[in-house]
Coordinates of N, CA and C and ligand atoms in Angstrom, one line a residue:
M26 N 4.3 21.0 22.7 CA 3.3 22.1 22.8 C 2.7 22.3 21.4
L27 N 1.3 22.3 21.4 CA 0.6 22.4 20.1 C 0.4 23.9 19.8
D28 N 0.9 24.3 18.6 CA 0.7 25.7 18.1 C -0.5 25.6 17.2
T29 N -1.7 25.8 17.8 CA -3.0 25.7 17.1 C -3.0 26.7 16.0
E30 N -2.5 27.9 16.2 CA -2.6 29.0 15.3 C -1.8 28.6 14.0
A31 N -0.6 28.2 14.3 CA 0.3 27.8 13.1 C -0.3 26.6 12.4
L32 N -0.8 25.6 13.1 CA -1.3 24.5 12.4 C -2.6 24.8 11.6
G33 N -3.4 25.6 12.2 CA -4.6 26.1 11.5 C -4.2 26.8 10.2
G34 N -3.2 27.7 10.4 CA -2.8 28.5 9.2 C -2.2 27.6 8.1
A35 N -1.5 26.6 8.6 CA -0.9 25.7 7.6 C -2.0 24.9 6.8
V36 N -3.0 24.5 7.5 CA -4.1 23.8 6.8 C -4.8 24.8 5.8
L37 N -5.1 26.0 6.3 CA -5.7 27.0 5.4 C -4.8 27.3 4.2
A38 N -3.5 27.3 4.4 CA -2.6 27.6 3.3 C -2.4 26.4 2.4
G39 N -2.9 25.2 2.8 CA -2.7 24.0 2.1 C -1.2 23.6 2.1
D40 N -0.5 23.9 3.2 CA 0.9 23.7 3.2 C 1.1 22.3 3.9
R41 N 1.3 21.3 3.1 CA 1.4 19.9 3.6 C 2.7 19.7 4.5
D42 N 3.8 20.4 4.0 CA 5.0 20.2 4.7 C 4.9 20.8 6.1
A43 N 4.3 22.0 6.2 CA 4.2 22.6 7.5 C 3.3 21.8 8.4
V44 N 2.2 21.3 7.8 CA 1.3 20.4 8.7 C 2.1 19.2 9.2
D45 N 2.9 18.6 8.3 CA 3.7 17.5 8.7 C 4.6 17.8 9.8
R46 N 5.3 19.0 9.6 CA 6.3 19.4 10.6 C 5.6 19.7 12.0
L47 N 4.5 20.4 11.9 CA 3.8 20.9 13.2 C 3.2 19.7 13.9
V48 N 2.5 18.8 13.2 CA 1.9 17.7 13.8 C 3.0 16.8 14.4
S49 N 4.0 16.5 13.6 CA 5.1 15.6 14.1 C 5.7 16.2 15.3
S50 N 6.0 17.5 15.4 CA 6.7 18.0 16.5 C 5.7 18.1 17.7
A51 N 4.4 18.3 17.5 CA 3.5 18.3 18.6 C 3.4 16.8 19.2
M52 N 3.5 15.8 18.3 CA 3.4 14.5 18.8 C 4.7 14.1 19.6
E53 N 5.8 14.6 19.0 CA 7.1 14.3 19.7 C 7.1 15.0 21.1
A54 N 6.4 16.1 21.2 CA 6.4 16.8 22.5 C 5.4 16.2 23.4
G55 N 4.7 15.1 23.0 CA 3.8 14.3 23.9 C 2.4 14.8 23.8
E56 N 2.1 15.7 22.9 CA 0.7 16.2 22.8 C -0.3 15.1 22.4
D57 N -1.4 15.1 23.0 CA -2.4 14.0 22.7 C -3.0 14.1 21.3
A58 N -3.0 13.0 20.6 CA -3.4 13.0 19.2 C -4.8 13.5 19.0
A59 N -5.7 13.2 19.9 CA -7.1 13.7 19.8 C -7.2 15.2 19.9
E60 N -6.3 15.7 20.8 CA -6.2 17.2 21.0 C -5.7 17.9 19.7
I61 N -4.7 17.3 19.1 CA -4.2 17.9 17.8 C -5.3 17.9 16.8
L62 N -6.0 16.8 16.7 CA -7.1 16.7 15.7 C -8.2 17.7 16.1
N63 N -8.7 17.7 17.3 CA -9.8 18.5 17.7 C -9.6 20.0 17.8
R64 N -8.3 20.4 18.3 CA -8.0 21.8 18.5 C -7.2 22.4 17.3
G65 N -6.5 21.5 16.6 CA -5.6 22.1 15.5 C -6.2 21.9 14.1
L66 N -6.6 20.7 13.8 CA -7.0 20.4 12.4 C -8.4 20.7 12.1
L67 N -9.4 20.2 12.9 CA -10.8 20.3 12.6 C -11.3 21.8 12.5
P68 N -10.9 22.7 13.5 CA -11.4 24.0 13.4 C -10.9 24.7 12.1
A69 N -9.7 24.3 11.6 CA -9.2 25.0 10.4 C -10.1 24.6 9.2
M70 N -10.6 23.3 9.2 CA -11.4 22.9 8.1 C -12.8 23.6 8.1
D71 N -13.2 24.0 9.3 CA -14.4 24.8 9.4 C -14.2 26.2 8.8
V72 N -13.1 26.7 9.0 CA -12.8 28.1 8.4 C -12.7 27.9 6.9
V73 N -12.1 26.8 6.5 CA -12.1 26.6 5.0 C -13.5 26.6 4.4
G74 N -14.4 25.9 5.1 CA -15.8 25.8 4.7 C -16.5 27.2 4.6
Q75 N -16.2 28.0 5.7 CA -16.8 29.3 5.7 C -16.3 30.2 4.6
R76 N -15.0 30.1 4.4 CA -14.4 31.0 3.3 C -14.8 30.5 1.9
F77 N -14.9 29.2 1.7 CA -15.4 28.6 0.5 C -16.8 29.1 0.2
G78 N -17.7 29.0 1.3 CA -19.1 29.4 1.1 C -19.2 30.8 0.8
A79 N -18.3 31.6 1.4 CA -18.3 33.1 1.1 C -17.6 33.5 -0.1
K80 N -17.2 32.5 -0.9 CA -16.5 32.7 -2.2 C -15.1 33.4 -1.9
K81 N -14.5 33.2 -0.8 CA -13.2 33.8 -0.5 C -12.1 32.8 -0.7
M82 N -12.4 31.6 -1.2 CA -11.4 30.6 -1.5 C -11.9 29.9 -2.8
F83 N -10.9 29.5 -3.6 CA -11.2 28.8 -4.8 C -11.2 27.3 -4.5
I84 N -11.9 26.5 -5.4 CA -11.9 25.1 -5.2 C -10.5 24.5 -5.1
S85 N -9.6 25.0 -6.0 CA -8.2 24.5 -6.0 C -7.6 24.7 -4.6
E86 N -7.9 25.8 -4.0 CA -7.3 26.1 -2.7 C -7.9 25.2 -1.6
V87 N -9.2 24.9 -1.7 CA -9.9 24.1 -0.8 C -9.3 22.7 -0.9
L88 N -9.0 22.2 -2.1 CA -8.5 20.9 -2.3 C -7.1 20.8 -1.6
L89 N -6.3 21.8 -1.8 CA -5.0 21.8 -1.1 C -5.1 21.8 0.4
S90 N -6.1 22.5 0.9 CA -6.4 22.4 2.4 C -6.8 21.0 2.8
A91 N -7.7 20.4 2.0 CA -8.2 19.0 2.3 C -7.0 18.1 2.3
R92 N -6.1 18.2 1.3 CA -4.9 17.3 1.3 C -4.0 17.6 2.5
A93 N -3.8 18.8 2.9 CA -3.0 19.1 4.0 C -3.6 18.5 5.3
M94 N -4.9 18.6 5.3 CA -5.7 17.9 6.5 C -5.4 16.4 6.5
H95 N -5.4 15.8 5.3 CA -5.2 14.4 5.2 C -3.8 14.0 5.7
T96 N -2.8 14.9 5.4 CA -1.5 14.6 5.8 C -1.4 14.6 7.4
G97 N -2.1 15.5 8.0 CA -2.2 15.5 9.5 C -2.9 14.3 10.0
I98 N -4.0 14.0 9.4 CA -4.8 12.9 9.9 C -4.0 11.6 9.8
N99 N -3.3 11.4 8.7 CA -2.5 10.2 8.5 C -1.4 10.0 9.6
L100 N -0.8 11.2 10.0 CA 0.2 11.1 11.0 C -0.4 10.7 12.4
L101 N -1.7 11.2 12.6 CA -2.3 10.9 13.9 C -2.9 9.5 14.0
K102 N -3.2 8.9 12.9 CA -3.9 7.7 12.8 C -3.4 6.6 13.8
P103 N -2.1 6.2 13.7 CA -1.6 5.2 14.5 C -1.7 5.5 16.0
A104 N -1.5 6.8 16.4 CA -1.6 7.1 17.8 C -3.1 7.0 18.3
L105 N -4.0 7.5 17.4 CA -5.4 7.4 17.8 C -5.8 5.9 17.9
A106 N -5.3 5.1 17.0 CA -5.7 3.7 17.0 C -5.1 3.0 18.3
R107 N -3.9 3.3 18.6 CA -3.3 2.7 19.8 C -4.0 3.1 21.1
S108 N -4.5 4.4 21.1 CA -5.1 4.9 22.4 C -6.5 4.3 22.6
Q109 N -7.2 3.8 21.5 CA -8.5 3.4 21.7 C -8.8 1.9 21.3
A110 N -7.8 1.2 20.8 CA -8.0 -0.1 20.2 C -8.6 -1.0 21.1
D111 N -9.4 -1.9 20.6 CA -10.2 -2.8 21.3 C -9.6 -4.2 21.2
A112 N -9.7 -5.0 22.2 CA -9.0 -6.3 22.1 C -9.9 -7.4 21.5
G113 N -11.3 -7.2 21.5 CA -12.2 -8.2 21.1 C -12.3 -8.3 19.6
P114 N -13.2 -9.2 19.1 CA -13.5 -9.3 17.6 C -14.0 -8.0 17.1
R115 N -13.6 -7.7 15.8 CA -13.9 -6.3 15.3 C -15.1 -6.4 14.4
P116 N -16.2 -5.7 14.7 CA -17.3 -5.7 13.8 C -17.0 -5.0 12.5
V117 N -17.5 -5.5 11.4 CA -17.1 -4.9 10.1 C -18.1 -3.8 9.7
V118 N -17.6 -2.7 9.2 CA -18.4 -1.6 8.7 C -18.0 -1.4 7.2
V119 N -19.0 -1.4 6.3 CA -18.8 -1.0 5.0 C -19.1 0.5 4.9
L120 N -18.2 1.3 4.4 CA -18.3 2.7 4.5 C -18.0 3.4 3.1
G121 N -18.8 4.4 2.8 CA -18.5 5.1 1.5 C -19.2 6.4 1.4
T122 N -18.7 7.3 0.6 CA -19.4 8.5 0.2 C -20.2 8.2 -1.0
V123 N -21.5 8.6 -1.0 CA -22.4 8.1 -2.1 C -22.1 8.6 -3.5
K124 N -22.7 8.0 -4.4 CA -22.5 8.3 -5.9 C -22.7 9.8 -6.1
G125 N -21.8 10.4 -6.9 CA -22.0 11.8 -7.3 C -21.3 12.7 -6.3
D126 N -20.7 12.2 -5.2 CA -20.2 13.0 -4.2 C -18.7 12.7 -4.0
L127 N -17.8 13.7 -4.1 CA -16.4 13.4 -4.0 C -15.8 13.8 -2.7
H128 N -16.6 14.3 -1.8 CA -16.0 14.8 -0.5 C -15.6 13.6 0.4
D129 N -14.4 13.6 0.9 CA -14.0 12.4 1.7 C -13.3 12.8 3.0
V130 N -13.1 14.0 3.3 CA -12.4 14.4 4.5 C -13.1 13.8 5.7
G131 N -14.4 14.2 5.8 CA -15.2 13.7 6.9 C -15.4 12.2 7.0
K132 N -15.6 11.6 5.8 CA -15.7 10.1 5.7 C -14.4 9.5 6.2
N133 N -13.3 10.0 5.8 CA -12.0 9.5 6.2 C -11.8 9.6 7.7
L134 N -12.3 10.7 8.3 CA -12.2 10.9 9.7 C -13.1 9.8 10.4
V135 N -14.3 9.6 9.9 CA -15.2 8.6 10.5 C -14.5 7.2 10.4
A136 N -13.8 6.9 9.2 CA -13.1 5.6 9.1 C -12.0 5.5 10.1
M137 N -11.3 6.6 10.3 CA -10.1 6.5 11.2 C -10.6 6.3 12.6
M138 N -11.7 7.0 13.0 CA -12.2 6.9 14.4 C -12.8 5.5 14.6
L139 N -13.5 5.0 13.6 CA -14.0 3.6 13.7 C -12.9 2.6 13.9
E140 N -11.9 2.7 13.1 CA -10.7 1.8 13.3 C -10.2 1.9 14.7
A141 N -10.0 3.2 15.1 CA -9.5 3.4 16.5 C -10.4 2.9 17.5
G142 N -11.7 2.8 17.2 CA -12.7 2.4 18.2 C -12.9 0.9 18.1
G143 N -12.1 0.1 17.3 CA -12.2 -1.3 17.3 C -13.0 -1.9 16.2
F144 N -13.4 -1.1 15.2 CA -14.1 -1.7 14.1 C -13.1 -2.0 12.9
Q145 N -13.5 -3.0 12.1 CA -12.8 -3.2 10.8 C -13.6 -2.4 9.7
V146 N -12.9 -1.5 9.0 CA -13.6 -0.7 8.1 C -13.2 -1.1 6.7
I147 N -14.3 -1.4 5.9 CA -14.1 -1.6 4.4 C -14.4 -0.2 3.8
D148 N -13.4 0.5 3.4 CA -13.7 1.9 2.9 C -13.8 1.8 1.4
L149 N -15.0 2.1 0.9 CA -15.2 2.0 -0.6 C -14.8 3.4 -1.3
G150 N -14.4 4.4 -0.5 CA -14.0 5.6 -1.1 C -15.2 6.6 -1.4
T151 N -15.0 7.3 -2.4 CA -16.1 8.3 -2.8 C -16.8 7.9 -4.0
N152 N -17.9 8.6 -4.4 CA -18.6 8.4 -5.6 C -19.0 6.9 -5.7
V153 N -19.5 6.4 -4.6 CA -19.8 4.9 -4.6 C -21.2 4.6 -5.0
A154 N -21.3 3.9 -6.1 CA -22.6 3.5 -6.7 C -23.3 2.4 -5.8
T155 N -24.6 2.3 -5.9 CA -25.3 1.2 -5.2 C -24.7 -0.1 -5.4
E156 N -24.3 -0.4 -6.7 CA -23.8 -1.7 -7.0 C -22.5 -2.0 -6.2
K157 N -21.7 -1.0 -6.0 CA -20.5 -1.2 -5.3 C -20.8 -1.5 -3.8
F158 N -21.7 -0.8 -3.2 CA -22.2 -1.1 -1.8 C -22.7 -2.5 -1.8
A159 N -23.5 -2.8 -2.8 CA -24.1 -4.2 -2.8 C -23.0 -5.3 -2.8
A160 N -22.1 -5.1 -3.7 CA -21.0 -6.1 -3.9 C -20.2 -6.2 -2.6
A161 N -19.9 -5.1 -1.9 CA -19.2 -5.1 -0.7 C -19.9 -5.8 0.5
I162 N -21.3 -5.6 0.5 CA -22.1 -6.2 1.5 C -22.1 -7.7 1.3
K163 N -22.2 -8.1 0.1 CA -22.2 -9.6 -0.2 C -20.9 -10.2 0.1
E164 N -19.8 -9.5 -0.1 CA -18.5 -10.0 0.1 C -18.1 -10.0 1.6
H165 N -18.4 -9.0 2.3 CA -17.8 -8.8 3.6 C -18.8 -9.1 4.8
H166 N -20.1 -9.2 4.4 CA -21.1 -9.5 5.5 C -21.0 -8.5 6.7
P167 N -21.1 -7.2 6.5 CA -20.8 -6.3 7.6 C -22.0 -6.3 8.6
A168 N -21.6 -5.8 9.8 CA -22.6 -5.6 10.8 C -23.3 -4.3 10.5
L169 N -22.6 -3.4 9.9 CA -23.1 -2.0 9.7 C -22.7 -1.5 8.3
V170 N -23.5 -0.6 7.8 CA -23.1 0.1 6.5 C -23.2 1.6 6.9
G171 N -22.1 2.3 6.5 CA -22.1 3.8 6.8 C -22.0 4.5 5.5
M172 N -22.9 5.6 5.4 CA -22.8 6.4 4.2 C -22.7 7.8 4.5
S173 N -21.9 8.5 3.7 CA -21.7 9.9 3.9 C -22.1 10.7 2.6
A174 N -22.7 11.9 2.8 CA -23.1 12.8 1.7 C -22.9 14.2 2.2
L175 N -22.2 15.0 1.3 CA -21.9 16.4 1.7 C -22.7 17.4 0.9
L176 N -23.5 16.9 -0.1 CA -24.2 17.8 -1.0 C -25.7 17.5 -0.8
T177 N -26.5 18.5 -0.9 CA -28.0 18.3 -0.8 C -28.4 17.4 -2.0
T178 N -27.7 17.5 -3.1 CA -28.1 16.7 -4.3 C -27.8 15.2 -4.0
T179 N -26.7 15.0 -3.4 CA -26.3 13.5 -3.1 C -27.1 12.9 -1.9
M180 N -27.7 13.8 -1.1 CA -28.6 13.2 -0.1 C -29.7 12.4 -0.8
R181 N -30.2 13.0 -2.0 CA -31.2 12.2 -2.7 C -30.7 10.9 -3.2
Q182 N -29.4 10.9 -3.6 CA -28.8 9.7 -4.1 C -28.7 8.7 -2.9
M183 N -28.4 9.2 -1.7 CA -28.3 8.4 -0.5 C -29.6 7.6 -0.3
R184 N -30.7 8.4 -0.4 CA -32.0 7.8 -0.2 C -32.2 6.7 -1.3
Q185 N -31.9 7.0 -2.5 CA -32.0 6.0 -3.6 C -31.2 4.7 -3.3
T186 N -30.0 4.9 -2.9 CA -29.1 3.8 -2.6 C -29.6 2.9 -1.5
V187 N -30.1 3.6 -0.4 CA -30.7 2.8 0.7 C -31.9 2.1 0.2
D188 N -32.8 2.7 -0.5 CA -34.0 2.0 -1.0 C -33.6 0.8 -1.9
E189 N -32.6 1.0 -2.7 CA -32.2 -0.1 -3.6 C -31.6 -1.3 -2.8
L190 N -30.8 -1.0 -1.9 CA -30.2 -2.0 -1.1 C -31.2 -2.8 -0.3
R191 N -32.2 -2.0 0.3 CA -33.2 -2.6 1.1 C -34.1 -3.5 0.2
R192 N -34.5 -3.0 -1.0 CA -35.3 -3.8 -1.9 C -34.6 -5.1 -2.2
A193 N -33.3 -5.1 -2.3 CA -32.5 -6.3 -2.7 C -32.3 -7.2 -1.5
G194 N -32.8 -6.7 -0.3 CA -32.7 -7.6 0.9 C -31.3 -7.5 1.5
L195 N -30.5 -6.6 1.0 CA -29.1 -6.5 1.5 C -28.9 -5.8 2.8
L196 N -30.0 -5.1 3.3 CA -29.8 -4.5 4.6 C -30.5 -5.3 5.7
D197 N -31.0 -6.5 5.3 CA -31.7 -7.3 6.4 C -30.6 -7.7 7.4
G198 N -30.8 -7.4 8.6 CA -29.8 -7.7 9.7 C -28.6 -6.8 9.7
V199 N -28.6 -5.8 8.9 CA -27.4 -4.9 8.8 C -27.9 -3.5 9.3
K200 N -27.2 -2.9 10.2 CA -27.5 -1.6 10.7 C -26.9 -0.5 9.7
M201 N -27.7 0.5 9.6 CA -27.3 1.6 8.6 C -27.2 2.9 9.4
V202 N -26.0 3.5 9.2 CA -25.7 4.8 9.9 C -25.3 5.8 8.8
I203 N -25.9 7.0 8.8 CA -25.6 8.0 7.8 C -25.1 9.3 8.5
G204 N -24.4 10.1 7.7 CA -23.9 11.4 8.2 C -23.4 12.3 7.0
G205 N -22.8 13.4 7.4 CA -22.4 14.4 6.4 C -23.1 15.7 6.7
A206 N -22.4 16.8 6.4 CA -22.9 18.1 6.8 C -24.3 18.4 6.6
P207 N -25.0 18.1 5.4 CA -26.4 18.5 5.3 C -27.3 17.5 5.9
V208 N -26.8 16.3 6.3 CA -27.7 15.2 6.7 C -28.2 15.5 8.2
T209 N -29.4 15.1 8.4 CA -30.0 15.4 9.8 C -30.6 14.1 10.3
Q210 N -31.0 14.1 11.6 CA -31.7 13.0 12.2 C -33.0 12.8 11.5
E211 N -33.7 13.9 11.2 CA -35.0 13.9 10.5 C -34.9 13.2 9.1
F212 N -33.8 13.5 8.4 CA -33.6 12.9 7.1 C -33.4 11.4 7.3
A213 N -32.6 11.0 8.3 CA -32.3 9.6 8.6 C -33.6 8.9 8.9
N214 N -34.5 9.5 9.6 CA -35.8 8.9 9.9 C -36.6 8.7 8.6
T215 N -36.6 9.7 7.7 CA -37.4 9.6 6.5 C -36.9 8.4 5.6
I216 N -35.6 8.2 5.6 CA -35.1 7.1 4.7 C -34.9 5.8 5.5
G217 N -35.3 5.8 6.7 CA -35.3 4.5 7.5 C -33.9 4.1 7.9
A218 N -33.0 5.0 8.0 CA -31.6 4.6 8.5 C -31.7 4.3 10.0
D219 N -30.9 3.4 10.5 CA -31.0 3.1 12.0 C -30.3 4.2 12.8
G220 N -29.4 4.9 12.2 CA -28.7 5.9 13.0 C -28.2 7.1 12.1
Y221 N -28.1 8.2 12.8 CA -27.5 9.4 12.2 C -26.4 9.9 13.2
A222 N -25.3 10.4 12.7 CA -24.3 11.0 13.6 C -23.8 12.3 13.0
P223 N -23.7 13.3 13.8 CA -23.3 14.6 13.3 C -21.8 14.7 13.2
D224 N -21.0 13.9 13.8 CA -19.5 13.9 13.7 C -18.9 12.5 13.9
A225 N -17.6 12.5 13.7 CA -17.0 11.1 13.7 C -17.1 10.4 15.0
P226 N -16.7 11.1 16.1 CA -16.8 10.4 17.4 C -18.2 9.9 17.7
S227 N -19.3 10.7 17.4 CA -20.6 10.2 17.6 C -21.0 9.1 16.7
A228 N -20.4 9.0 15.5 CA -20.7 7.9 14.6 C -20.2 6.6 15.2
V229 N -19.0 6.7 15.9 CA -18.5 5.5 16.5 C -19.5 5.1 17.7
H230 N -19.9 6.1 18.4 CA -20.8 5.8 19.6 C -22.1 5.2 19.1
R231 N -22.6 5.9 18.1 CA -24.0 5.4 17.6 C -23.9 3.9 17.1
M232 N -22.8 3.6 16.4 CA -22.6 2.3 15.9 C -22.5 1.3 17.0
K233 N -21.7 1.7 18.0 CA -21.6 0.8 19.2 C -23.0 0.6 19.9
E234 N -23.7 1.7 20.0 CA -25.1 1.6 20.6 C -25.9 0.6 19.8
L235 N -25.8 0.7 18.5 CA -26.7 -0.2 17.6 C -26.3 -1.6 17.8
L236 N -25.0 -1.9 18.1 CA -24.5 -3.2 18.3 C -24.7 -3.7 19.8
G237 N -25.1 -2.7 20.6 CA -25.2 -3.0 22.0 C -23.9 -3.1 22.8
T238 N -22.9 -2.4 22.2 CA -21.6 -2.5 22.9 C -21.1 -1.2 23.4
A239 N -22.0 -0.2 23.4 CA -21.6 1.2 23.8 C -21.4 1.3 25.3
Ligands
B1M4 CO1 -17.4 21.0 -1.6 N1 -19.1 21.7 -1.0 N2 -18.0 21.0 -3.4 N3 -15.6 20.5 -2.1 N4 -16.9 21.4 0.2 C1 -19.3 21.8 0.5 C2 -19.9 20.6 1.0 C3 -20.3 23.1 0.6 C4 -21.2 23.1 1.8 C5 -19.5 24.4 0.5 C6 -20.3 25.7 0.5 O1 -20.9 26.0 -0.5 N5 -20.3 26.3 1.6 C7 -21.1 22.9 -0.8 C8 -22.4 22.1 -0.7 C9 -23.7 22.9 -0.8 C10 -24.8 22.0 -0.7 O2 -25.0 21.1 -1.4 N6 -25.7 22.3 0.3 C11 -20.1 22.3 -1.7 C12 -20.1 22.3 -3.1 C13 -21.2 23.2 -3.7 C14 -19.2 21.7 -3.9 C15 -19.1 21.6 -5.4 C16 -20.5 21.4 -6.1 C17 -18.5 22.9 -5.9 C18 -18.4 23.1 -7.4 O3 -17.9 22.3 -8.1 N7 -19.1 24.1 -7.8 C19 -18.2 20.4 -5.7 C20 -18.9 19.1 -5.7 C21 -18.0 17.9 -6.1 C22 -18.7 16.6 -5.9 O4 -18.6 16.1 -4.8 N8 -19.3 16.1 -6.9 C23 -17.3 20.5 -4.4 C24 -16.0 20.1 -4.4 C25 -15.2 20.2 -3.3 C26 -13.7 19.8 -3.3 C27 -13.4 18.7 -4.2 C28 -13.0 21.1 -3.8 C29 -13.4 19.6 -1.8 C30 -13.5 18.1 -1.4 C31 -12.1 17.5 -1.2 C32 -12.2 16.2 -0.5 O5 -13.1 15.9 0.3 N9 -11.2 15.4 -0.8 C33 -14.6 20.4 -1.1 C34 -14.6 20.7 0.2 C35 -13.3 20.5 1.0 C36 -15.7 21.3 0.8 C37 -15.9 22.0 2.2 C38 -15.2 23.3 2.1 C39 -15.3 21.2 3.4 C40 -15.8 19.8 3.5 C41 -14.9 19.1 4.6 O6 -14.0 18.5 4.3 N10 -15.3 19.4 5.8 C42 -17.5 22.0 2.4 C43 -18.0 23.2 3.3 C44 -18.3 22.6 4.7 O7 -18.6 21.5 4.9 N11 -18.3 23.5 5.6 C45 -17.9 21.9 1.0 C46 -14.5 18.9 7.0 C47 -15.0 17.6 7.4 C48 -14.3 17.1 8.6 O8 -16.4 17.7 7.7 O9 -17.2 16.4 5.7 O10 -18.9 17.6 7.2 P1 -17.6 16.9 7.1 O11 -17.6 15.6 8.0 C49 -18.0 15.6 9.4 C50 -19.5 15.4 9.6 O12 -20.3 15.8 8.5 C51 -19.6 13.9 9.9 O13 -18.4 13.7 10.6 C52 -17.3 14.4 9.9 C53 -16.2 14.7 10.9 O14 -16.6 15.0 12.2 N12 -19.7 12.9 8.9 C54 -20.3 11.7 9.2 C55 -19.4 12.9 7.6 N13 -19.7 11.7 7.0 C56 -20.3 11.0 8.0 C57 -20.8 9.7 8.0 C58 -21.3 9.2 9.2 C59 -21.4 10.0 10.3 C60 -20.9 11.2 10.4 O15 -21.8 7.9 9.3 C61 -21.5 7.0 8.3

């Protein structure tokens, strides 16, 4: 039985041990991994965002919440992957949070859901400069590149990175999907991205659509 209140409270308190215990016991009780993620972990991170925005939480506390969230996500990862794994060849996605941006909770969720959805993810992490995207594209020949930005300032960086990769010919034949809280479909249109997704499940769906496998 999933105790959403206790789990949400543990994320808010940044209590990794409690998150570990509550997620583990919910899984042992047969609770669906996607339910634990969608009803227990994600809503708590929304509350963190509201409190941070209202200056009711310090950055240090937000970081602890983000780490507690990662603890939960890591526990769910194998179950989510098992439930959705694909038997066919796995299209490669190069994924990263753009230069100047250190937010990775959402990007990690996207990575996890993509892996669970049958993609091979080359996760470049956060604060990824154009050169690093370029090197990964040359090395891994991905079908798709995914970029995340959580700050209005790094949306500008996203535009620059996309422009630079395009000018270098590195996006020829490669589909580009972007996301992150301030990113919109309109912004995706202005920078010429092939797709925008508001959340991790729709990122997987959009990428499959672009490959014609949705
Ligand atoms: Co920051 N931060 N932060 N922060 N932080 C925001 C983004 C902010 C909205 C908070 C606020 O003011 N209300 C605000 C941005 C304002 C703006 O630019 N408009 C902000 C700020 C200002 C800052 C700093 C500048 C604060 C400071 O230092 N004064 C600083 C910047 C540091 C930097 O990056 N250079 C900063 C720092 C931090 C922490 C390090 C403390 C921490 C990050 C820890 C970490 O990620 N490891 C942090 C956090 C946690 C947040 C909030 C509270 C939560 C973000 C989060 O994890 N959300 C955030 C407020 C908010 O978003 N409500 C905030 C949960 C996550 C699941 O959602 O990341 O949106 P999200 O991802 C979603 C979708 O967006 C989408 O799918 C995900 C899952 O469904 N998605 C994609 C994401 N990437 C995608 C890619 C895709 C498709 C979909 O395709 C490839």
